[in-house]
């Protein structure tokens, strides 16, 4: 769909909210004040709550991998993050460090980046010891030098925000830091609760978008691209105009050279131009589609009917420094796509910064 005006873009449609069928709390999570805060939220939504006798998550496997997937994606587990989560890893090129407020995501993207990187059933695990997770971050800051933190590597933080409030808490925390900045990205659209937060310009909110044939076919359970852009517009609008006044960004991913890809991505840029027809602090991140042998295997059990192209014969192998293999597009295709995206962005958003192409 081609959107021509802001009026067409800004709808009154309610935001897309994930409602789990069950919410499980471990005893350790219930001992945490933040866990209690999540408990009250979930209770006020009248969701069925189970309190586990032990801290191990059990009873989440079905009779097949696909059934296990279905059970997991309908379950929110509130647990405490293991101590290993307090040792942060770098996450180039997105940010200096990654940390996690949850693991697992309620959406059903057939190319999901989490496939192969998380172990066990893809249950959405929200962390009840968030204050401890946030307190730990200061250790990684270098005084007088800006340090960036990505919080969307293992979850879609906005997708579970109505159940946890954890993203808002992170934004408030970073609003108080002089040298620490937060980055998050989402395919959901319920941003109203974030607009009035004291972010102090220290959080960059991004939405992940794609051309219509890709988002329509492969991004189950997410908000539409139109709604994501509407949400980004609200986040970017200045406070005096009722918006959040945040720095914002677009992550265009995973980019695929589908039929008529220039036209399809051109339409996506039309929609972005319509949504962001004002001055704002804007960045772009451009990520081409890739997969690994491990992610392909997991995705094929999660989405056995998927039409996603993961034919190794049509790809080039890229090795990381540990010898791991990724299948990417060949150098010519990559060069042509990169040139197209950079030129579209330079023409349409001359003030925006392209952070990386990969
Ligand atoms: Fe996976 Fe991201 Fe889609 Fe969630 S939104 S299913 S994390 S690709």
XYZ file of C-alpha atoms and ligand atoms in Angstrom:
366
model
C 0.000 0.000 0.000
C 1.318 3.423 -0.891
C 0.579 6.054 1.730
C 0.513 9.613 0.482
C -0.459 11.796 3.398
C 0.125 11.968 7.117
C -3.666 11.780 7.606
C -3.684 8.433 5.810
C -0.780 7.258 7.912
C -2.066 8.363 11.313
C -4.937 6.056 12.153
C -6.878 5.638 15.367
C -6.403 1.870 15.313
C -5.536 0.438 18.725
C -1.917 -0.644 19.149
C -0.993 -4.278 18.643
C -0.668 -5.917 22.055
C 0.482 -9.437 22.779
C -1.663 -11.166 25.402
C -0.058 -14.361 26.712
C -2.281 -17.328 27.561
C -0.402 -17.937 30.793
C 2.058 -16.044 32.927
C 4.423 -18.039 35.119
C 6.417 -16.644 38.027
C 9.353 -18.364 39.672
C 9.723 -17.991 43.479
C 12.906 -15.947 42.947
C 11.040 -13.549 40.625
C 8.304 -13.068 43.212
C 10.947 -12.137 45.802
C 12.017 -9.169 43.658
C 10.160 -5.836 44.016
C 10.266 -5.461 40.189
C 8.783 -8.960 39.903
C 5.965 -7.862 42.205
C 5.407 -4.814 40.013
C 5.054 -7.107 36.960
C 2.749 -9.402 38.980
C 0.400 -6.480 39.715
C 0.318 -5.421 36.050
C -0.462 -8.918 34.872
C -3.085 -9.352 37.589
C -4.782 -6.096 36.589
C -5.076 -7.478 33.046
C -6.825 -10.580 34.456
C -4.299 -12.949 32.914
C -3.988 -16.474 34.328
C -1.001 -16.551 36.704
C 0.888 -19.652 37.842
C 3.427 -19.601 40.659
C 6.050 -22.308 40.212
C 7.275 -24.263 43.254
C 10.895 -24.089 42.040
C 13.022 -21.690 40.002
C 13.324 -24.076 37.026
C 10.889 -23.591 34.143
C 9.232 -26.921 33.410
C 6.177 -28.259 31.604
C 6.730 -26.161 28.504
C 7.486 -28.904 25.988
C 4.873 -30.172 23.529
C 4.869 -33.421 21.584
C 6.734 -31.916 18.631
C 9.124 -28.997 18.131
C 6.326 -27.063 16.470
C 3.985 -27.674 19.420
C 6.738 -26.652 21.848
C 7.132 -23.470 19.811
C 3.366 -22.775 20.016
C 3.252 -23.289 23.786
C 6.368 -21.166 24.303
C 5.141 -18.236 22.206
C 1.933 -18.053 24.261
C 3.765 -18.020 27.590
C 5.324 -15.203 29.565
C 7.708 -16.437 32.246
C 8.898 -13.961 34.853
C 12.276 -15.108 36.139
C 15.475 -13.598 37.509
C 18.315 -13.070 35.027
C 21.190 -15.438 35.748
C 24.426 -13.843 37.091
C 26.058 -14.451 33.660
C 23.799 -11.672 32.316
C 25.668 -9.170 34.449
C 28.797 -9.706 32.375
C 28.051 -7.664 29.268
C 29.138 -8.465 25.698
C 29.985 -5.916 23.022
C 27.539 -5.657 20.111
C 29.169 -3.989 17.110
C 28.104 -2.239 14.932
C 24.867 -1.464 16.799
C 26.244 -0.310 20.171
C 29.132 -0.667 22.600
C 27.350 -3.138 24.894
C 24.218 -5.248 24.976
C 22.094 -5.974 28.026
C 18.764 -7.733 28.362
C 15.487 -6.977 30.094
C 14.009 -10.189 28.677
C 14.796 -13.082 26.369
C 12.416 -14.293 23.679
C 9.867 -12.422 21.584
C 6.117 -12.760 21.093
C 6.254 -12.157 17.315
C 6.620 -14.847 14.637
C 9.112 -13.595 12.054
C 10.057 -16.442 9.768
C 13.627 -15.152 9.497
C 13.880 -14.506 13.260
C 17.310 -13.390 14.431
C 16.849 -15.296 17.692
C 16.679 -18.697 15.978
C 19.829 -20.547 16.844
C 21.039 -17.974 19.378
C 18.736 -18.840 22.317
C 18.573 -22.329 23.726
C 15.445 -24.276 24.692
C 11.812 -23.466 23.853
C 11.374 -19.816 22.778
C 9.397 -18.842 25.905
C 9.339 -15.114 26.567
C 11.298 -14.694 29.818
C 11.049 -11.250 31.427
C 13.584 -10.403 34.113
C 12.335 -9.535 37.580
C 15.701 -8.230 38.817
C 15.775 -5.238 36.467
C 17.091 -2.742 39.088
C 20.144 -4.983 39.589
C 20.624 -5.269 35.792
C 20.507 -1.479 35.439
C 22.776 -0.803 38.401
C 25.400 -3.077 36.849
C 25.590 -0.987 33.636
C 27.459 1.946 35.178
C 30.580 -0.257 35.486
C 30.858 -0.237 31.696
C 30.738 3.531 31.266
C 33.920 5.479 30.582
C 33.702 8.891 32.286
C 33.573 11.722 29.774
C 33.011 9.362 26.856
C 29.630 8.321 25.511
C 28.845 4.621 25.969
C 25.914 3.074 24.087
C 23.806 0.120 25.205
C 21.503 -1.987 23.005
C 18.545 -3.629 24.781
C 16.844 -5.377 21.840
C 19.242 -8.198 20.981
C 17.244 -11.017 22.583
C 13.739 -9.595 22.705
C 11.405 -6.971 21.284
C 11.250 -4.757 24.410
C 8.185 -2.793 23.243
C 6.304 -6.027 22.442
C 6.118 -6.904 26.159
C 6.156 -3.397 27.640
C 2.444 -3.403 28.594
C 3.166 -6.492 30.726
C 6.473 -5.442 32.308
C 7.027 -1.659 32.212
C 10.720 -2.530 31.917
C 11.527 -0.491 28.810
C 10.156 2.669 30.446
C 12.295 1.949 33.509
C 15.395 1.613 31.298
C 14.568 4.906 29.550
C 14.155 6.664 32.922
C 17.449 5.208 34.132
C 19.380 6.386 31.043
C 17.755 9.806 31.358
C 19.768 10.180 34.590
C 23.144 9.068 33.134
C 25.461 11.678 31.719
C 27.595 9.280 29.646
C 25.309 6.303 28.957
C 22.861 6.164 26.044
C 20.200 3.529 25.328
C 19.050 2.095 21.993
C 16.052 -0.126 21.355
C 14.213 -1.360 18.282
C 10.777 -2.861 17.759
C 8.202 -4.189 15.331
C 5.371 -3.195 17.684
C 3.603 0.150 18.021
C 2.266 0.733 21.579
C 4.410 3.762 22.392
C 1.957 6.058 24.196
C 3.245 5.127 27.662
C 6.768 6.187 26.612
C 5.998 9.673 25.316
C 6.185 11.598 28.593
C 9.214 9.889 30.130
C 12.212 11.984 31.272
C 14.577 10.532 28.619
C 16.820 13.595 28.420
C 17.655 12.761 24.768
C 19.624 9.707 25.941
C 17.459 7.037 24.293
C 17.257 6.388 20.561
C 13.989 4.655 19.629
C 14.005 2.726 16.362
C 11.487 0.684 14.440
C 12.409 -2.169 12.175
C 10.691 -2.001 8.786
C 10.739 -3.790 5.466
C 9.212 -3.745 1.990
C 5.527 -4.792 1.918
C 5.970 -8.253 0.314
C 8.499 -9.185 3.022
C 6.734 -7.763 6.075
C 3.361 -9.068 4.816
C 4.622 -12.599 4.285
C 7.233 -13.165 6.970
C 6.470 -10.977 10.024
C 3.584 -12.699 11.845
C 2.273 -11.236 15.098
C 3.850 -7.803 14.607
C 2.230 -4.389 14.129
C 1.906 -3.363 10.462
C 4.725 -1.281 8.983
C 2.277 1.637 8.720
C 1.546 1.390 12.478
C 5.251 1.103 13.335
C 5.935 4.275 11.350
C 3.036 6.021 13.017
C 4.549 5.034 16.383
C 7.966 6.344 15.314
C 6.386 9.623 14.285
C 4.842 9.994 17.764
C 8.205 9.266 19.394
C 10.008 11.792 17.162
C 7.510 14.669 17.319
C 8.611 17.436 19.674
C 7.074 17.488 23.144
C 5.215 20.728 22.426
C 3.405 18.939 19.593
C 2.385 16.041 21.817
C 5.223 13.710 20.857
C 8.066 12.140 22.793
C 10.883 14.342 21.410
C 13.200 11.326 21.148
C 16.106 10.766 18.786
C 14.764 8.073 16.421
C 15.934 5.586 13.827
C 14.926 3.133 11.155
C 16.375 -0.330 10.958
C 15.646 -1.656 7.472
C 16.033 -5.388 7.872
C 16.402 -7.993 6.613
C 16.903 -6.480 3.168
C 16.226 -8.997 0.369
C 16.585 -8.609 -3.408
C 13.006 -9.780 -4.060
C 11.297 -9.222 -7.448
C 11.059 -5.476 -8.184
C 13.036 -4.767 -5.044
C 13.917 -1.178 -6.039
C 10.235 -0.347 -6.524
C 9.170 -2.126 -3.332
C 11.827 -0.454 -1.190
C 11.118 2.853 -2.980
C 7.529 2.553 -1.687
C 8.821 1.872 1.786
C 10.893 5.061 1.578
C 7.733 6.930 0.456
C 6.019 5.746 3.631
C 8.992 6.728 5.787
C 9.101 10.200 4.163
C 5.405 10.665 4.897
C 5.744 9.586 8.521
C 8.814 11.687 9.224
C 7.918 14.873 7.346
C 9.572 17.023 10.038
C 12.990 17.847 11.369
C 14.200 15.100 13.687
C 17.381 13.409 14.853
C 17.259 10.375 12.539
C 19.552 7.428 11.831
C 19.357 4.457 9.468
C 20.743 0.952 9.947
C 20.738 -1.308 6.902
C 20.955 -5.070 7.338
C 20.843 -7.552 4.456
C 19.368 -11.001 5.002
C 21.709 -13.715 6.203
C 21.388 -17.073 7.901
C 23.608 -19.683 9.506
C 23.344 -23.480 9.313
C 22.060 -23.430 12.929
C 19.448 -20.696 12.391
C 18.183 -22.385 9.209
C 17.685 -25.672 11.041
C 15.737 -24.033 13.878
C 13.647 -21.861 11.535
C 12.670 -24.909 9.494
C 11.253 -26.588 12.610
C 9.463 -23.408 13.715
C 8.087 -22.537 10.246
C 8.041 -25.708 8.150
C 5.802 -24.145 5.451
C 7.854 -20.958 5.085
C 8.716 -19.669 1.616
C 11.736 -17.776 2.945
C 14.657 -18.239 0.563
C 17.517 -19.926 2.452
C 19.151 -21.699 -0.481
C 22.889 -21.954 0.289
C 23.627 -22.411 -3.435
C 22.516 -18.829 -4.098
C 24.661 -17.327 -1.341
C 28.254 -16.555 -0.504
C 29.864 -17.856 2.672
C 31.126 -15.330 5.193
C 33.222 -16.596 8.118
C 33.604 -14.857 11.445
C 36.830 -14.805 13.447
C 35.788 -17.961 15.311
C 35.239 -19.896 12.051
C 31.412 -19.643 12.216
C 29.658 -19.614 8.836
C 27.012 -17.160 7.596
C 25.285 -17.259 4.207
C 25.058 -13.775 2.690
C 24.280 -12.371 -0.773
C 27.111 -12.264 -3.312
C 29.359 -9.209 -3.523
C 27.715 -7.741 -6.670
C 24.199 -7.984 -5.241
C 25.394 -6.461 -1.974
C 27.122 -3.598 -3.772
C 24.054 -2.807 -5.915
C 21.685 -2.876 -2.939
C 23.996 -0.827 -0.745
C 24.310 1.851 -3.449
C 20.523 2.009 -3.893
C 19.791 2.390 -0.177
C 22.511 4.957 0.421
C 21.413 7.051 -2.514
C 17.693 6.946 -1.556
C 18.517 8.002 2.001
C 20.881 10.776 0.922
C 18.269 12.205 -1.451
C 15.290 11.921 0.840
C 16.847 12.480 4.275
C 20.014 14.527 3.710
C 20.395 15.236 7.430
C 20.029 11.611 8.536
C 23.026 9.493 9.423
C 23.534 6.004 7.993
C 25.139 4.103 10.852
C 26.085 0.973 8.913
C 25.285 -1.392 6.055
C 25.866 -5.058 6.676
Fe 12.433 -12.430 16.003
Fe 12.656 -9.735 15.995
Fe 10.612 -10.929 14.765
Fe 10.746 -10.942 17.417
S 10.465 -9.124 16.098
S 10.196 -12.697 16.100
S 12.963 -11.097 17.728
S 12.796 -11.091 14.225
